[in-house]
mmCIF file of C-alpha atoms in Angstrom:
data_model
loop_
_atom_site.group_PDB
_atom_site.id
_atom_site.type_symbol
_atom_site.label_atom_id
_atom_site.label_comp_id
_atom_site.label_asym_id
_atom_site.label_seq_id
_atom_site.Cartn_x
_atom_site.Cartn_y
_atom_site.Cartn_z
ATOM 1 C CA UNK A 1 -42.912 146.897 133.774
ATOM 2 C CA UNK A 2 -45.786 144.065 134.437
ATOM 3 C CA UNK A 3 -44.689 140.836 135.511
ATOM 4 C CA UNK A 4 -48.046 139.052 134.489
ATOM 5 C CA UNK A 5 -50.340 139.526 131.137
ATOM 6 C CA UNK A 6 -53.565 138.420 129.533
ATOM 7 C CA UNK A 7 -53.635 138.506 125.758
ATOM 8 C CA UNK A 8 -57.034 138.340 124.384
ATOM 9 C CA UNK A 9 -56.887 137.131 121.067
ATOM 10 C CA UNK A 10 -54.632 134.635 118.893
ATOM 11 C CA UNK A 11 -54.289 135.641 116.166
ATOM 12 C CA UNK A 12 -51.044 137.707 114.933
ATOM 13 C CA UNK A 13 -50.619 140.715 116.944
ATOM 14 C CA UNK A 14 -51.631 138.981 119.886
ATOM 15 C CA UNK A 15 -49.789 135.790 119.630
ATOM 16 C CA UNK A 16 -46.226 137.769 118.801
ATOM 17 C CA UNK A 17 -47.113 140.307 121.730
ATOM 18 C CA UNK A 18 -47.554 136.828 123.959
ATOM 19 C CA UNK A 19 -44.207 135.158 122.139
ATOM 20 C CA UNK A 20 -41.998 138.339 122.927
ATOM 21 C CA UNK A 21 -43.494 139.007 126.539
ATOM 22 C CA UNK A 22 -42.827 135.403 127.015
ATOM 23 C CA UNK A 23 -39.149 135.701 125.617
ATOM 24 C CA UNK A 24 -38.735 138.700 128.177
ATOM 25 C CA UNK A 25 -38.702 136.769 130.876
ATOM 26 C CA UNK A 26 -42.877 137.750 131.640
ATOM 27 C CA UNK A 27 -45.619 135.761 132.459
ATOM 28 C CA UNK A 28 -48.263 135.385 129.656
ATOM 29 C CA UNK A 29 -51.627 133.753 129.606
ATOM 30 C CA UNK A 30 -53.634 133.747 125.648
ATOM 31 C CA UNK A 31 -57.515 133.701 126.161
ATOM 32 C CA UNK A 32 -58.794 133.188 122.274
ATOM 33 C CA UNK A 33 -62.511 132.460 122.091
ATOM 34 C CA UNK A 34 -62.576 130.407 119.008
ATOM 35 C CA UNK A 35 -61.249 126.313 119.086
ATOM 36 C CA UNK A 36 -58.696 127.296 117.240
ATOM 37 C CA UNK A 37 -55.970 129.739 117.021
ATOM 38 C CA UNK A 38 -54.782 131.932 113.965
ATOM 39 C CA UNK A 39 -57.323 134.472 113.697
ATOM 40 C CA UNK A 40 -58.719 136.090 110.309
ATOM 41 C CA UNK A 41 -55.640 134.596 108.800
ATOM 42 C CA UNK A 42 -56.117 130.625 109.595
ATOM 43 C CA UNK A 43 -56.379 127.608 106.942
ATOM 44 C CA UNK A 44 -59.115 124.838 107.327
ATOM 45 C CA UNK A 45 -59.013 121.613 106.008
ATOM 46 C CA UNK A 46 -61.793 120.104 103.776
ATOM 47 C CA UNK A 47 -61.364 116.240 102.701
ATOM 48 C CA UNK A 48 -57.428 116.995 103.024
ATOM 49 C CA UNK A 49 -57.437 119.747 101.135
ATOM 50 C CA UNK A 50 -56.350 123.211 102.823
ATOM 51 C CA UNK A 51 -58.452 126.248 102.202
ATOM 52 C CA UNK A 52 -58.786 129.893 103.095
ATOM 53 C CA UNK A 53 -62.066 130.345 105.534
ATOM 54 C CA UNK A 54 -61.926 134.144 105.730
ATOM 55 C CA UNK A 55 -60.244 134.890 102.674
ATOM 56 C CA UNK A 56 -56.910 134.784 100.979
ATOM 57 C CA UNK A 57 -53.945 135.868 103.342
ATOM 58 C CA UNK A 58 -50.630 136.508 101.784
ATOM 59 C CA UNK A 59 -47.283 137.288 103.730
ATOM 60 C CA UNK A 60 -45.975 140.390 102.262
ATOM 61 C CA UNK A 61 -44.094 142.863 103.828
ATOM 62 C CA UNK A 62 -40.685 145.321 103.293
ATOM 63 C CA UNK A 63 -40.028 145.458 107.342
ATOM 64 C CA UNK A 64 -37.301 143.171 108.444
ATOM 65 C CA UNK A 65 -38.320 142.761 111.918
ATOM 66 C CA UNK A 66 -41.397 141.578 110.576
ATOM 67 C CA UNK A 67 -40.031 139.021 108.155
ATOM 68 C CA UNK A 68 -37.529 137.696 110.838
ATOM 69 C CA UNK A 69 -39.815 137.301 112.855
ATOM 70 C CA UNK A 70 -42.224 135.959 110.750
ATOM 71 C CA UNK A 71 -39.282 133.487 109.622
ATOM 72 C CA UNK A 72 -38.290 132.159 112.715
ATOM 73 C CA UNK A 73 -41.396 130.296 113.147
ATOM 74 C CA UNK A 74 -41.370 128.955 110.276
ATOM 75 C CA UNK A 75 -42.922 131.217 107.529
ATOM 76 C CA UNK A 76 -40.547 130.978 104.610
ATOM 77 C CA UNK A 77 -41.557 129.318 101.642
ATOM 78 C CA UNK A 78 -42.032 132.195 98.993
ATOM 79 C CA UNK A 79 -45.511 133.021 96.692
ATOM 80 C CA UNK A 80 -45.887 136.012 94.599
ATOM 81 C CA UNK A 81 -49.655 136.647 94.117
ATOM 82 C CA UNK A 82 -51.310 137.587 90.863
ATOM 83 C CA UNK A 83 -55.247 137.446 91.514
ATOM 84 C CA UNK A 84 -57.306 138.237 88.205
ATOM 85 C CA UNK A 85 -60.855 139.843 87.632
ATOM 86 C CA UNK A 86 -63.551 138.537 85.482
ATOM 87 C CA UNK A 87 -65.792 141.231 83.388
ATOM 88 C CA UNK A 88 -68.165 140.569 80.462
ATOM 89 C CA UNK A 89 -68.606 142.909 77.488
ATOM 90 C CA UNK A 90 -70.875 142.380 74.914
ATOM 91 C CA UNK A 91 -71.763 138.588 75.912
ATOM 92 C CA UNK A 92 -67.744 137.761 76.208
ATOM 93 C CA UNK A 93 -66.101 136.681 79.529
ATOM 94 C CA UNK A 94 -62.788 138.393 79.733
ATOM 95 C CA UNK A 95 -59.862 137.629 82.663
ATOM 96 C CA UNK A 96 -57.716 140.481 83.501
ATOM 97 C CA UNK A 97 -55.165 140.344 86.183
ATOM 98 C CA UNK A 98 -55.337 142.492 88.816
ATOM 99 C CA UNK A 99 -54.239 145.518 89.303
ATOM 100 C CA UNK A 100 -54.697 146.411 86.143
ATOM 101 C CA UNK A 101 -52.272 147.330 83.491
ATOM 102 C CA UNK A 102 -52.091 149.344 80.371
ATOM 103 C CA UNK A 103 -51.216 146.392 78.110
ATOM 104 C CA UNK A 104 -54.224 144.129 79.017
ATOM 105 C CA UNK A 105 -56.943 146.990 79.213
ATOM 106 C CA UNK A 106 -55.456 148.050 75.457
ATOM 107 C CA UNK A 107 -56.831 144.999 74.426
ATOM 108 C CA UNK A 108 -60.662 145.994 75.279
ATOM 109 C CA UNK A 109 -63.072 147.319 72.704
ATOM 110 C CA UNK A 110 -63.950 150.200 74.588
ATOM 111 C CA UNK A 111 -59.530 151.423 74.624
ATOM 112 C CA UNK A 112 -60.066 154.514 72.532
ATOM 113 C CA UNK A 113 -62.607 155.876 75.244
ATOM 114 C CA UNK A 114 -60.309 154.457 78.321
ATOM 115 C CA UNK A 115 -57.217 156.041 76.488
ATOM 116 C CA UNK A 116 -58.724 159.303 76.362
ATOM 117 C CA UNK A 117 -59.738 159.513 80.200
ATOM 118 C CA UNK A 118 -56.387 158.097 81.330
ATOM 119 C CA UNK A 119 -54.935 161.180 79.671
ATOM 120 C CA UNK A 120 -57.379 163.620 80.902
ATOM 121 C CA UNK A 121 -56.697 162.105 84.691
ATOM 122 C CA UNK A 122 -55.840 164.688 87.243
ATOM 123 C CA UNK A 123 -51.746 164.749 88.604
ATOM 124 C CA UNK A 124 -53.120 163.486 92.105
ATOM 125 C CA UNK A 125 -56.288 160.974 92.780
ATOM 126 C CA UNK A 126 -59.427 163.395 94.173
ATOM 127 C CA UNK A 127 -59.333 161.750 98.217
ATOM 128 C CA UNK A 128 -62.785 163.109 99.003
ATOM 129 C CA UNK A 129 -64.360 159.774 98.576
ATOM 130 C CA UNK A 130 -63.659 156.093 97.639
ATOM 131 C CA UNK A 131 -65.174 156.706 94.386
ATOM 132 C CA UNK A 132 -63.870 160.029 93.333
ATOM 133 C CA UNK A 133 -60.175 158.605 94.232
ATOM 134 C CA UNK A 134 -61.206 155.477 91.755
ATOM 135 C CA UNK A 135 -62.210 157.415 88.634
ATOM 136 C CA UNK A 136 -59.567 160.196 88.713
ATOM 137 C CA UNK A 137 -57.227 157.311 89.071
ATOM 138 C CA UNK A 138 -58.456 154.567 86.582
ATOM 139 C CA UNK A 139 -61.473 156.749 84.435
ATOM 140 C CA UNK A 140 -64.982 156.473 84.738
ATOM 141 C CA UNK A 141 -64.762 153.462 81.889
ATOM 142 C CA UNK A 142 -62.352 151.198 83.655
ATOM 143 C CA UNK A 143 -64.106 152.140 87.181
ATOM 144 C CA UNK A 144 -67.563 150.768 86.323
ATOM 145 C CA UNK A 145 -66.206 147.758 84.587
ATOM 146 C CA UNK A 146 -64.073 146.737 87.368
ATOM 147 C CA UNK A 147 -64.810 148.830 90.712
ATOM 148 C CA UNK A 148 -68.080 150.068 91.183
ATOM 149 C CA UNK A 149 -69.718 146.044 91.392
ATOM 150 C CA UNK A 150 -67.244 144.623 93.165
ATOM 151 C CA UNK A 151 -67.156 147.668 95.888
ATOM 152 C CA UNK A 152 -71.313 147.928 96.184
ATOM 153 C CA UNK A 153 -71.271 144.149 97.010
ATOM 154 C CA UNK A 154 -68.572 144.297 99.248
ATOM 155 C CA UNK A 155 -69.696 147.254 101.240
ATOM 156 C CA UNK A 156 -72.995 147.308 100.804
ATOM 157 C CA UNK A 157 -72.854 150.876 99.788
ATOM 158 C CA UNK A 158 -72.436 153.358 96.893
ATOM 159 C CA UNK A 159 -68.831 153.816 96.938
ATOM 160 C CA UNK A 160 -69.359 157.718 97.241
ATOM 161 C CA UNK A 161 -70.708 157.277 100.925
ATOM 162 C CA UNK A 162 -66.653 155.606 101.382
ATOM 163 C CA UNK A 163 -63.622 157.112 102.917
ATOM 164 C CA UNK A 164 -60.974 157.067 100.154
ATOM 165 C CA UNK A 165 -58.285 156.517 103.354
ATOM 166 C CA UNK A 166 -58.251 152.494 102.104
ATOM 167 C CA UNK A 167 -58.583 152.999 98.125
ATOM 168 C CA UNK A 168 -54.324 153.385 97.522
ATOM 169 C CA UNK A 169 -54.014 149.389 99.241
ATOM 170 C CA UNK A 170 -56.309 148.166 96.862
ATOM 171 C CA UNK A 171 -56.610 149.882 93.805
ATOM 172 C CA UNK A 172 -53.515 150.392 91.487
ATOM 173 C CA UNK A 173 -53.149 150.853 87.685
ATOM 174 C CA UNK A 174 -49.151 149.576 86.017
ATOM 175 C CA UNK A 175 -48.725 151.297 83.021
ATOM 176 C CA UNK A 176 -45.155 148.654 83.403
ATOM 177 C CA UNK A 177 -43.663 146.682 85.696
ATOM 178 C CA UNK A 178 -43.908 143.422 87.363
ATOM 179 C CA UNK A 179 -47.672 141.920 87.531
ATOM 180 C CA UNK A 180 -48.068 140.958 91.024
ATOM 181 C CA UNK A 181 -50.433 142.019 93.657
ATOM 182 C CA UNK A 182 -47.756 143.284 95.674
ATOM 183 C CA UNK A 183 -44.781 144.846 95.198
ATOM 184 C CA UNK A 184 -42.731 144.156 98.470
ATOM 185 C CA UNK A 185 -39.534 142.077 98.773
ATOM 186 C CA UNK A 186 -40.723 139.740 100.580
ATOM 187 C CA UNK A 187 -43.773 137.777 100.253
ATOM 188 C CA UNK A 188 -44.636 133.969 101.759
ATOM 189 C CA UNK A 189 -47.739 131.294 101.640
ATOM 190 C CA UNK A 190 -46.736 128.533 103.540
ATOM 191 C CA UNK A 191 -47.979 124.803 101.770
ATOM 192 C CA UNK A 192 -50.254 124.673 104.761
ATOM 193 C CA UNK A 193 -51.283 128.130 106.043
ATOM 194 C CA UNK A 194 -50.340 130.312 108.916
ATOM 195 C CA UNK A 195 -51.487 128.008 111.386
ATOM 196 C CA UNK A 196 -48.340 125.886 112.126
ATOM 197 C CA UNK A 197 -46.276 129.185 112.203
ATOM 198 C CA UNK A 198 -48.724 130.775 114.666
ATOM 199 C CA UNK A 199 -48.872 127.365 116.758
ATOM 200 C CA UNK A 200 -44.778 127.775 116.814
ATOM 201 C CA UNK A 201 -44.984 130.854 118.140
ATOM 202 C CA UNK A 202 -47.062 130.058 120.848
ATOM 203 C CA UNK A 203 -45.762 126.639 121.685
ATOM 204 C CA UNK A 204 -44.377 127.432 125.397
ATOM 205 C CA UNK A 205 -47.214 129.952 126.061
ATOM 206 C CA UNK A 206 -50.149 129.020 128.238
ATOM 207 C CA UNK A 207 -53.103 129.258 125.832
ATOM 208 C CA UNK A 208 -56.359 129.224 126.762
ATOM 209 C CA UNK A 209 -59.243 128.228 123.750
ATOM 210 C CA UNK A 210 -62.796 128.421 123.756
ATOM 211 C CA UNK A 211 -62.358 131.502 126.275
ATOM 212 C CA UNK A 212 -64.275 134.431 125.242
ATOM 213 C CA UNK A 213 -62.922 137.034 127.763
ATOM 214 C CA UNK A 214 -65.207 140.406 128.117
ATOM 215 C CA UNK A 215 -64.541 143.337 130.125
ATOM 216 C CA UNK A 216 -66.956 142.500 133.032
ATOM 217 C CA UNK A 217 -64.849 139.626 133.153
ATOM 218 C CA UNK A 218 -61.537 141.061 134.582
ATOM 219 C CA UNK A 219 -63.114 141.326 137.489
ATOM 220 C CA UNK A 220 -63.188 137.863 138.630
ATOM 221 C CA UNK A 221 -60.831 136.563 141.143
ATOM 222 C CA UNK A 222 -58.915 134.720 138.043
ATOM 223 C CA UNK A 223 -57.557 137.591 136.487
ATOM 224 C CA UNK A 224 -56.104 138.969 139.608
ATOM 225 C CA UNK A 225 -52.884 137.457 138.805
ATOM 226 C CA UNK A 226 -52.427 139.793 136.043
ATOM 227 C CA UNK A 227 -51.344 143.389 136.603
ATOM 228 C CA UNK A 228 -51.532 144.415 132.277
ATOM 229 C CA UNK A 229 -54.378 143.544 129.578
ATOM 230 C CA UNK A 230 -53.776 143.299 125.844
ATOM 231 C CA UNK A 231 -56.926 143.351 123.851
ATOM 232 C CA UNK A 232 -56.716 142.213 120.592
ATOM 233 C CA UNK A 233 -60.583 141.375 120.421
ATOM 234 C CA UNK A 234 -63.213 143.771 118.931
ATOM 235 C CA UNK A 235 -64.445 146.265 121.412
ATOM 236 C CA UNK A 236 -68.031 146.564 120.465
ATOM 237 C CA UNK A 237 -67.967 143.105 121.661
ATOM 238 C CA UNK A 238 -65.216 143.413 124.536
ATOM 239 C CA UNK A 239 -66.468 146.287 126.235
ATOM 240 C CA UNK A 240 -69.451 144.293 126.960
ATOM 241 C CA UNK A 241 -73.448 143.919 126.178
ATOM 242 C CA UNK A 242 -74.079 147.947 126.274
ATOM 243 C CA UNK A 243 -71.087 148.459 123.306
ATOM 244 C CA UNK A 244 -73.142 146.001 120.710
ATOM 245 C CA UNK A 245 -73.861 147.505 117.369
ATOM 246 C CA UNK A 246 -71.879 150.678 118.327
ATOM 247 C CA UNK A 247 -69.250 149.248 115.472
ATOM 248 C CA UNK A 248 -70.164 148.780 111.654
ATOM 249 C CA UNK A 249 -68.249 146.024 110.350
ATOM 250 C CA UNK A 250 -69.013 144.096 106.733
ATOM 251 C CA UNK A 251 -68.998 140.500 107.299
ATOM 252 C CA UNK A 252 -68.287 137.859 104.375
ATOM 253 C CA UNK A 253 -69.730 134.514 104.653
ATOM 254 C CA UNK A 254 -67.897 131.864 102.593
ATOM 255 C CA UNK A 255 -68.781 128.552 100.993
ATOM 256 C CA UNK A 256 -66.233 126.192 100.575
ATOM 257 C CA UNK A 257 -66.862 123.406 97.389
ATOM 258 C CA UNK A 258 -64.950 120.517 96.997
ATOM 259 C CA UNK A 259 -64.107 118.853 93.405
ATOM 260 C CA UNK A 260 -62.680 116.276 92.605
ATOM 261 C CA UNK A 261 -59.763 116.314 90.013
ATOM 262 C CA UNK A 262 -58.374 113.817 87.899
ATOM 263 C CA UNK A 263 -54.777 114.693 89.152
ATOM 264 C CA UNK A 264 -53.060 115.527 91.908
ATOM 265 C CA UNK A 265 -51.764 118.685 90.608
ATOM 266 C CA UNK A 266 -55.295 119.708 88.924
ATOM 267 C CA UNK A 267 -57.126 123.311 89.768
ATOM 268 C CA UNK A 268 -61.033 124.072 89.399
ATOM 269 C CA UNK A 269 -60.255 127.985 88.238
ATOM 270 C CA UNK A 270 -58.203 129.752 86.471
ATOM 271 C CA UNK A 271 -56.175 131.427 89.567
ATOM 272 C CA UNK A 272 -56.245 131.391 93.016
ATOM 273 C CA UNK A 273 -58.613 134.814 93.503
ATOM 274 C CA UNK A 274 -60.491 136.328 90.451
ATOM 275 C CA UNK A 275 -62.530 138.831 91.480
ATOM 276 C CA UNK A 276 -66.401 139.109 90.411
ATOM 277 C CA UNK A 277 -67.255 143.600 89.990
ATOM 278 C CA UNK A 278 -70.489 142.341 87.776
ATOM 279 C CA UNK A 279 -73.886 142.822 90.056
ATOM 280 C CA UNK A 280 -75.859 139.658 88.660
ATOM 281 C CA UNK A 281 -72.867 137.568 90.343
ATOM 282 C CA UNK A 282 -74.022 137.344 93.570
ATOM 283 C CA UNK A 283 -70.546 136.628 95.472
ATOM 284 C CA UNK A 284 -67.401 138.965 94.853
ATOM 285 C CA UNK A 285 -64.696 136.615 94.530
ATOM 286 C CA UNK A 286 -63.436 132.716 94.255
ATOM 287 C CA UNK A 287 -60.647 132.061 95.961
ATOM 288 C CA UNK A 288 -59.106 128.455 95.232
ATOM 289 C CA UNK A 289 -55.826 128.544 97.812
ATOM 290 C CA UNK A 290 -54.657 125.415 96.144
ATOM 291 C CA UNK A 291 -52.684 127.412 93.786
ATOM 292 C CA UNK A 292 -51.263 129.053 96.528
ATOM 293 C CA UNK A 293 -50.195 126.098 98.673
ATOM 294 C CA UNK A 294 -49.354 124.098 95.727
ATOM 295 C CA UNK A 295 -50.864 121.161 97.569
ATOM 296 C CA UNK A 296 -50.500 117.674 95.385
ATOM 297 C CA UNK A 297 -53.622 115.957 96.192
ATOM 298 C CA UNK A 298 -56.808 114.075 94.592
ATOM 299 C CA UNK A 299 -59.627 117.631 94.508
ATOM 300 C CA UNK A 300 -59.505 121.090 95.094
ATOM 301 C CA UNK A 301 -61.872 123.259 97.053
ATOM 302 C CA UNK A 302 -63.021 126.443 95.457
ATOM 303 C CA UNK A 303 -64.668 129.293 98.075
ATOM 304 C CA UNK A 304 -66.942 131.653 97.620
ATOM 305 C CA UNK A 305 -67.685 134.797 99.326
ATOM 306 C CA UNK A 306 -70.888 136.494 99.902
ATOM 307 C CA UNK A 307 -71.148 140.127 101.222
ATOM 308 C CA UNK A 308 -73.420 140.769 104.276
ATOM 309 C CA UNK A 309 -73.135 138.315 106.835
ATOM 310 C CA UNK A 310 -72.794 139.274 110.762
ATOM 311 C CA UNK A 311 -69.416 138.876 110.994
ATOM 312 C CA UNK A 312 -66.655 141.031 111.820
ATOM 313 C CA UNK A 313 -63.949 140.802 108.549
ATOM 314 C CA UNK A 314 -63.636 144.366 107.955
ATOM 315 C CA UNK A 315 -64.013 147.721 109.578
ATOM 316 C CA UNK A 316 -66.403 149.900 107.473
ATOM 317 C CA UNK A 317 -64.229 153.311 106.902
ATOM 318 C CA UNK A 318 -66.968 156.207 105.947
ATOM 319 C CA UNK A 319 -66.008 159.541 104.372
ATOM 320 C CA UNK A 320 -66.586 161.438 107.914
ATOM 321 C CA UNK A 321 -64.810 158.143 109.859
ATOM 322 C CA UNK A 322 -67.902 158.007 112.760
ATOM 323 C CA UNK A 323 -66.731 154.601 113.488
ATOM 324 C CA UNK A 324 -63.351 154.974 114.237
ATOM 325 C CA UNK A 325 -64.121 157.721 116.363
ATOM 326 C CA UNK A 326 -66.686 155.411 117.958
ATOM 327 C CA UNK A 327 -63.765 152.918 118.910
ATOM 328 C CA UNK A 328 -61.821 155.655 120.455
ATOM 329 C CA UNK A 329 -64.725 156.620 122.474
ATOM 330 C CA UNK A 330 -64.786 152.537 123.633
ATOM 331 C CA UNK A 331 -60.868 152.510 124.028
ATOM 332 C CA UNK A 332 -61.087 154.907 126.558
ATOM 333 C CA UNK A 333 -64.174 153.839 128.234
ATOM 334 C CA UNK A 334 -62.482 150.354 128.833
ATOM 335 C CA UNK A 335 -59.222 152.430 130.322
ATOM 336 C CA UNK A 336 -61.440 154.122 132.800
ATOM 337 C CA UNK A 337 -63.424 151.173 133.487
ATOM 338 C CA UNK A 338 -60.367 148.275 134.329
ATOM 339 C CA UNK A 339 -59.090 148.147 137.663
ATOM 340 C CA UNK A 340 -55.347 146.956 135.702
ATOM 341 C CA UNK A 341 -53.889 148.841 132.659
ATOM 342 C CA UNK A 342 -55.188 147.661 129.341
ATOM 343 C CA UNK A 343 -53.317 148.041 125.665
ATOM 344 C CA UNK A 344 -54.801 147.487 122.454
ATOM 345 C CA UNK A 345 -53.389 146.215 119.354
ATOM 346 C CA UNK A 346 -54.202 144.091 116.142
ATOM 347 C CA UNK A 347 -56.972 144.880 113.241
ATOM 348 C CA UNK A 348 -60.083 144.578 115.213
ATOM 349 C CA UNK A 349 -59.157 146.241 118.482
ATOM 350 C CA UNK A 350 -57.689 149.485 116.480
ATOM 351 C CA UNK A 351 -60.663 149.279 113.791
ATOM 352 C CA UNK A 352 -58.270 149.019 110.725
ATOM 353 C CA UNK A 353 -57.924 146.261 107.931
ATOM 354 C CA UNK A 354 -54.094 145.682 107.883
ATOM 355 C CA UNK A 355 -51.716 143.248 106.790
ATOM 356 C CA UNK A 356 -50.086 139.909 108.297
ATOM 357 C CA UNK A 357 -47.049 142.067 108.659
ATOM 358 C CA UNK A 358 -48.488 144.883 110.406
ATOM 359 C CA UNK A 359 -50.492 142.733 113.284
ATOM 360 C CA UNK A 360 -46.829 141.650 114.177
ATOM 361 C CA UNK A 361 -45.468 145.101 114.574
ATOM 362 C CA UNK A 362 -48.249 145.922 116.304
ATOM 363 C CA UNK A 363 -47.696 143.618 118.515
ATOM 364 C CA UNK A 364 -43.774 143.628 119.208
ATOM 365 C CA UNK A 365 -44.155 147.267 119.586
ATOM 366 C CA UNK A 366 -46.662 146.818 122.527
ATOM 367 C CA UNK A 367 -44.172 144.617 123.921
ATOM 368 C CA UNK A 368 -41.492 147.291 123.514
ATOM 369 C CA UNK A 369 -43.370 149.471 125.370
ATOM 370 C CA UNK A 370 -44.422 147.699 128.208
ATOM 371 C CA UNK A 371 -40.723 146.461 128.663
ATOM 372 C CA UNK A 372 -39.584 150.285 128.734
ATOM 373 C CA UNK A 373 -42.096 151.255 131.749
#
């Protein structure tokens, strides 16, 4: 069992692995490179209003080690989600909530065609690609008006060239049932983001910002107080200047708006995400987190988010996964290239998208088994 570790990264997995060491009776050191802790999942402020930089993030989860976790620091106001999606047919705007249901798609002019390929749908969605999973799932009809845009903007990509390993997290069709995003027992959106939870949970840890820790780097004399490494960082940018560009990842850049209301309770849109599948909208969604924090204040601030930009949001999952091959292939060049043991948890180490929920398990379990060596 290590008696010192560096966490790289603040954001969830890392700051629970750093919390729980801490609790242990371990010494813990966080090195985050940004100002700021939080990770994907932080809240910004813009003229007192709190808004969503890298997207909407939403608490959800069924594990109960998760939420009690999640709860002790604070997270425990409840928000069920109900994002909506915007389409046009034949010069009319229509707003459908998301995922979508039989009730609300019975309502389109083009039903009689979607009813007829729901029925013909296969038992089991066709896994072979993103796309294939879509249409024997939904129907080519409902697929081009609501997938296909959205997913070429987002990825930059005909959705045929995608692995279908992500499509069951974010494509769903209710013939009943509740409307919700989510179905899980639990879900949370604190009035002010995850940030205050995350700063609770890190409160007695020594954290170090503005610190952008690469491998070459655990060579200097300061990180020979540490006998374990947990990288929660990237590794196309952790391993060093030789891994750049090994790792696809689609970036989003968002642009935050401000308007003013005329009360304190006032929105801009209609929810807090609608979606945008139609090609001649440039961005792919608004997000207004206003609805979600249920702030009371004078303006809102409406985001949003443009495909493309050199950031690292979301791993890019192809049909023959090259990339997450690629970041096994840097995982174990980093083993054989530390001089201390080195662990890796969190969505950007382990090249996956996941949820608030999981970056904490991921997290406590690395703790579990560094505390069982």
């Amino acid at each position: 069992m290590p008696k010192q570790v560096a966490i790289i990264g603040a954001g969830w997995a890392g700051s629970s692995a750093a919390r729980a060491l801490l609790d242990a009776g371990l010494g813990v050191e966080v090195f985050e490179s940004a100002q700021v802790i939080g990770g994907h999942s932080r809240t910004e402020l813009l003229q007192g209003v709190v808004y969503e930089p890298n997207g909407p993030h939403i608490f959800h989860s069924e594990n109960e080690r998760a939420v009690r976790w999640a709860r002790r620091f604070g997270l425990r106001r409840r928000f069920d989600f109900q994002p909506k999606t915007r389409i046009e047919i034949d010069g009319e705007e229509r707003l459908l909530c998301w995922p979508l249901r039989r009730d609300e798609v019975a309502t389109l002019p083009e039903w009689p065609r979607i009813a007829r390929e729901l029925a013909e749908r296969p038992s089991h969605p066709d896994a072979a690609s993103f796309e294939s999973w879509c249409v024997s799932l939904l129907g080519e009809t409902l697929y081009r008006l609501f997938v296909h845009g959205y997913t070429v903007k987002q990825w930059g990509c005909e959705p045929r060239l995608l692995s279908s390993s992500f499509a069951p997290k974010r494509i769903d069709f209710r013939e009943t049932g509740r409307r919700g995003l989510f179905l899980d027992r639990w879900q949370y959106f604190p009035a002010r983001g995850v940030n205050r939870v995350i700063e609770a949970m890190l409160q007695p840890v020594a954290v170090h910002l503005g610190a952008r820790i690469t491998l070459p780097d655990l060579d200097a004399p300061a990180f020979d107080r540490f006998d374990q490494i947990v990288v929660t960082a990237p590794l196309d940018d952790f391993a060093g200047p030789e891994a750049q560009g090994r790792l696809a990842w689609r970036g989003m850049r968002v642009v935050a708006r401000f308007h003013d209301t005329a009360d304190v309770a006032d929105t801009h849109t209609p929810a807090y995400v609608i979606n945008e599948p139609r090609l001649d909208v440039p961005y792919t969604r608004t997000v207004e987190s206003k609805h979600a924090t249920g702030q009371r204040i004078r303006g809102t601030v409406v985001c949003e988010e443009y495909p493309g930009a050199p950031a690292r949001h979301y791993p890019v999952h192809t049909a023959d996964a090259i990339y997450e091959r690629e970041n096994q292939r840097l995982k174990d060049f980093i083993r054989r290239a530390s001089r201390r043991p080195v662990t890796f948890c969190g969505r950007l180490a382990n090249y996956r998208y996941i949820n608030q929920d999981q970056a904490i398990l991921e997290g406590l379990r690395v703790v579990d088994d560094l505390l069982a060596d």
